[in-house]
CSV table of C-alpha atoms and ligand atoms in Angstrom, one decimal:
chain,number,residue,atom,x,y,z
W,140,MET,CA,-10.6,22.1,10.7
W,141,THR,CA,-11.7,19.5,13.2
W,142,THR,CA,-11.7,16.0,12.2
W,143,SER,CA,-11.7,12.4,14.6
W,144,ILE,CA,-8.6,10.2,14.4
W,145,GLU,CA,-9.1,8.0,11.8
W,146,GLU,CA,-7.0,5.1,10.9
W,147,THR,CA,-5.8,3.6,7.7
W,148,LEU,CA,-4.4,0.1,6.2
W,149,VAL,CA,-0.4,0.5,4.1
W,150,LEU,CA,0.9,-1.8,3.3
W,151,VAL,CA,5.2,-1.9,1.9
W,152,LYS,CA,5.1,-3.8,-1.4
W,153,PRO,CA,6.9,-6.8,-1.9
W,154,ASP,CA,9.2,-4.7,-3.6
W,155,GLY,CA,9.6,-2.1,-0.9
W,156,VAL,CA,10.4,-4.9,1.2
W,157,ALA,CA,12.9,-6.6,-0.7
W,158,ARG,CA,14.7,-3.1,-1.9
W,159,ASN,CA,15.7,-2.6,2.1
W,160,LEU,CA,13.3,0.4,1.9
W,161,THR,CA,11.1,-0.4,4.6
W,162,GLY,CA,12.2,1.8,7.5
W,163,ARG,CA,13.1,4.5,4.8
W,164,ILE,CA,8.8,4.5,4.4
W,165,LEU,CA,7.6,3.7,7.6
W,166,ALA,CA,10.5,6.9,8.5
W,167,ARG,CA,8.4,9.0,6.0
W,168,ILE,CA,5.0,8.2,7.7
W,169,GLU,CA,6.1,8.6,11.1
W,170,ALA,CA,7.9,12.3,10.3
W,171,LYS,CA,4.9,13.5,8.4
W,172,GLY,CA,3.4,12.8,12.0
W,173,TYR,CA,1.7,9.9,12.0
W,174,GLN,CA,1.2,7.3,15.0
W,175,ILE,CA,1.9,3.2,13.4
W,176,VAL,CA,-0.4,1.3,16.4
W,177,ASP,CA,0.0,-2.0,14.6
W,178,LEU,CA,2.7,-4.2,12.5
W,179,ARG,CA,3.5,-7.0,11.2
W,180,MET,CA,5.4,-8.6,8.6
W,181,VAL,CA,3.0,-11.2,6.7
W,182,GLN,CA,3.3,-13.4,3.3
W,183,ALA,CA,0.0,-13.2,1.9
W,184,ASP,CA,-1.5,-16.3,0.3
W,185,ARG,CA,-4.0,-16.3,-3.2
W,186,ALA,CA,-6.8,-16.0,-0.3
W,187,LEU,CA,-6.2,-13.1,1.2
W,188,LEU,CA,-5.2,-10.6,-1.7
W,189,ALA,CA,-8.1,-11.7,-3.6
W,190,GLN,CA,-9.9,-10.3,-1.4
W,191,HIS,CA,-7.7,-7.2,-0.6
W,192,TYR,CA,-8.0,-6.7,-4.1
W,193,ALA,CA,-11.5,-7.6,-4.9
W,194,GLU,CA,-12.3,-4.4,-7.0
W,195,HIS,CA,-10.0,-5.0,-9.4
W,196,GLU,CA,-10.9,-8.7,-10.3
W,197,GLY,CA,-11.1,-9.0,-14.1
W,198,LYS,CA,-9.0,-6.1,-15.4
W,199,PRO,CA,-5.8,-6.6,-17.3
W,200,PHE,CA,-3.2,-6.4,-14.4
W,201,TYR,CA,-5.2,-8.6,-11.8
W,202,GLU,CA,-3.3,-11.4,-12.0
W,203,PRO,CA,0.2,-9.8,-12.4
W,204,LEU,CA,-0.9,-8.2,-9.5
W,205,VAL,CA,-1.6,-10.7,-7.3
W,206,GLU,CA,1.1,-12.4,-8.4
W,207,PHE,CA,3.5,-10.0,-7.7
W,208,MET,CA,2.3,-9.1,-4.1
W,209,GLU,CA,2.5,-13.3,-3.1
W,210,SER,CA,6.1,-13.4,-4.8
W,211,GLY,CA,7.2,-12.5,-1.4
W,212,PRO,CA,6.6,-11.1,2.5
W,213,VAL,CA,4.9,-7.3,2.7
W,214,VAL,CA,4.5,-5.2,5.8
W,215,ALA,CA,1.2,-4.8,7.3
W,216,ALA,CA,1.0,-1.0,9.1
W,217,ARG,CA,-1.9,0.5,11.1
W,218,VAL,CA,-1.4,3.5,10.8
W,219,ALA,CA,-3.2,6.7,12.5
W,220,GLY,CA,-4.3,10.0,13.1
W,221,HIS,CA,-6.2,13.0,11.9
W,222,ARG,CA,-7.4,12.8,7.6
W,223,VAL,CA,-4.8,10.1,7.6
W,224,ILE,CA,-6.5,7.9,4.7
W,225,GLU,CA,-6.0,10.9,2.3
W,226,GLY,CA,-2.8,12.4,3.5
W,227,PHE,CA,-1.2,9.0,3.3
W,228,ARG,CA,-2.0,8.7,-0.1
W,229,SER,CA,-0.8,12.3,-1.1
W,230,LEU,CA,2.2,11.0,0.6
W,231,ALA,CA,2.5,7.7,-1.5
W,232,GLY,CA,2.2,9.6,-4.6
W,233,THR,CA,0.2,8.4,-8.0
W,234,THR,CA,0.0,5.1,-9.0
W,235,ASP,CA,2.2,5.4,-11.6
W,236,PRO,CA,6.2,5.5,-10.0
W,237,THR,CA,7.0,7.1,-13.1
W,238,THR,CA,5.1,10.3,-13.4
W,239,ALA,CA,4.2,9.9,-9.7
W,240,ALA,CA,5.5,13.7,-8.2
W,241,PRO,CA,9.1,14.0,-7.0
W,242,GLY,CA,8.7,14.4,-2.7
W,243,THR,CA,6.2,11.1,-2.8
W,244,ILE,CA,7.2,7.9,-1.2
W,245,ARG,CA,6.6,7.0,-4.9
W,246,GLY,CA,7.9,9.5,-6.7
W,247,ASP,CA,11.3,9.8,-4.8
W,248,LEU,CA,12.0,6.0,-4.9
W,249,GLY,CA,10.0,3.6,-7.3
W,250,ARG,CA,10.1,3.6,-11.3
W,251,ASP,CA,8.8,1.8,-14.0
W,252,TRP,CA,11.0,-2.0,-15.2
W,253,GLY,CA,9.2,-2.8,-17.5
W,254,LEU,CA,6.9,-5.5,-15.9
W,255,LYS,CA,3.3,-6.6,-16.2
W,256,VAL,CA,2.9,-5.0,-13.0
W,257,GLN,CA,3.4,-1.7,-11.5
W,258,GLN,CA,5.6,-2.2,-8.5
W,259,ASN,CA,5.2,1.0,-7.2
W,260,LEU,CA,6.1,0.5,-3.3
W,261,VAL,CA,2.9,0.6,-1.4
W,262,HIS,CA,-0.2,0.2,-0.7
W,263,GLY,CA,-2.8,3.0,0.7
W,264,SER,CA,-6.5,2.6,1.5
W,265,ASP,CA,-8.5,4.5,-0.5
W,266,SER,CA,-11.6,5.7,1.4
W,267,PRO,CA,-12.7,5.1,5.4
W,268,GLU,CA,-14.6,2.1,4.4
W,269,SER,CA,-11.3,0.3,2.3
W,270,ALA,CA,-10.3,1.4,6.0
W,271,ALA,CA,-12.3,-0.3,7.6
W,272,ARG,CA,-12.5,-3.6,5.0
W,273,GLU,CA,-8.7,-4.0,4.8
W,274,LEU,CA,-7.7,-3.8,8.4
W,275,ALA,CA,-9.9,-6.2,9.1
W,276,LEU,CA,-8.3,-8.5,6.8
W,277,TRP,CA,-5.1,-8.0,8.2
W,278,PHE,CA,-4.7,-7.4,11.9
W,279,ASP,CA,-8.3,-9.5,12.7
L,903,GDP,P1,-4.0,2.5,-5.7
L,903,GDP,O1,-5.0,3.1,-5.1
L,903,GDP,O2,-2.8,4.0,-6.1
L,903,GDP,O3,-2.6,1.9,-5.6
L,903,GDP,O4,-3.6,1.8,-7.5
L,903,GDP,P2,-5.2,1.1,-8.1
L,903,GDP,O5,-5.6,0.7,-7.0
L,903,GDP,O6,-6.2,1.6,-8.5
L,903,GDP,O7,-4.5,0.0,-8.1
L,903,GDP,C1,-3.5,-1.7,-7.6
L,903,GDP,C2,-2.5,-2.0,-8.1
L,903,GDP,O8,-2.1,-2.6,-9.1
L,903,GDP,C3,-1.3,-0.6,-8.0
L,903,GDP,O9,-0.9,-0.1,-7.2
L,903,GDP,C4,-0.4,-1.0,-9.3
L,903,GDP,O10,0.6,-1.7,-8.3
L,903,GDP,C5,-1.2,-2.2,-9.8
L,903,GDP,N1,-1.7,-1.4,-11.0
L,903,GDP,C6,-2.9,-0.5,-10.8
L,903,GDP,N2,-3.2,0.2,-12.4
L,903,GDP,C7,-1.8,-0.7,-13.1
L,903,GDP,C8,-2.2,-0.8,-14.8
L,903,GDP,O11,-3.1,0.3,-15.2
L,903,GDP,N3,-1.4,-1.7,-15.2
L,903,GDP,C9,-0.6,-2.3,-14.5
L,903,GDP,N4,0.6,-2.9,-14.8
L,903,GDP,N5,-0.5,-2.8,-13.1
L,903,GDP,C10,-1.4,-1.7,-12.2
L,904,MG,MG1,-6.1,1.0,-4.8
């Protein structure tokens, strides 16, 4: 299968940074063969998070999600490779870390902490359109 090189936005969320898992998470991305082509640590403000999570506005978990995401720094990575958008989503595992498959980042390193938001360590763009939109928010 031939595909052109894609880019995706990965965020190590505040729980991942606070638990000192940034290096392990980035190492897993590199070990799978993807390229980290840009990297920054960001204290996100509400305006940035409102744009980033616009699709979830109005949902019950939206407010706790934004509060969680602004609770501490995140590490934003621009990651490149063939089919990296679906590849990173697969590496991250499903949204709920309690049931995310072992072998995935969320499944191996995450769990439910009894909080109002799923602290699931990472974000990854879910489509080429989301990736372009989110990379522009976090990197341009
Ligand atoms: P993702 O693409 O797998 O990150 O999941 P979504 O885009 O659906 O949701 C964004 C983020 O909101 C997730 O990563 C979780 O941190 C949080 N979240 C999503 N759904 C729920 C939910 O049903 N309950 C709670 N508490 N948090 C959620
Ligand atoms: Mg999503």
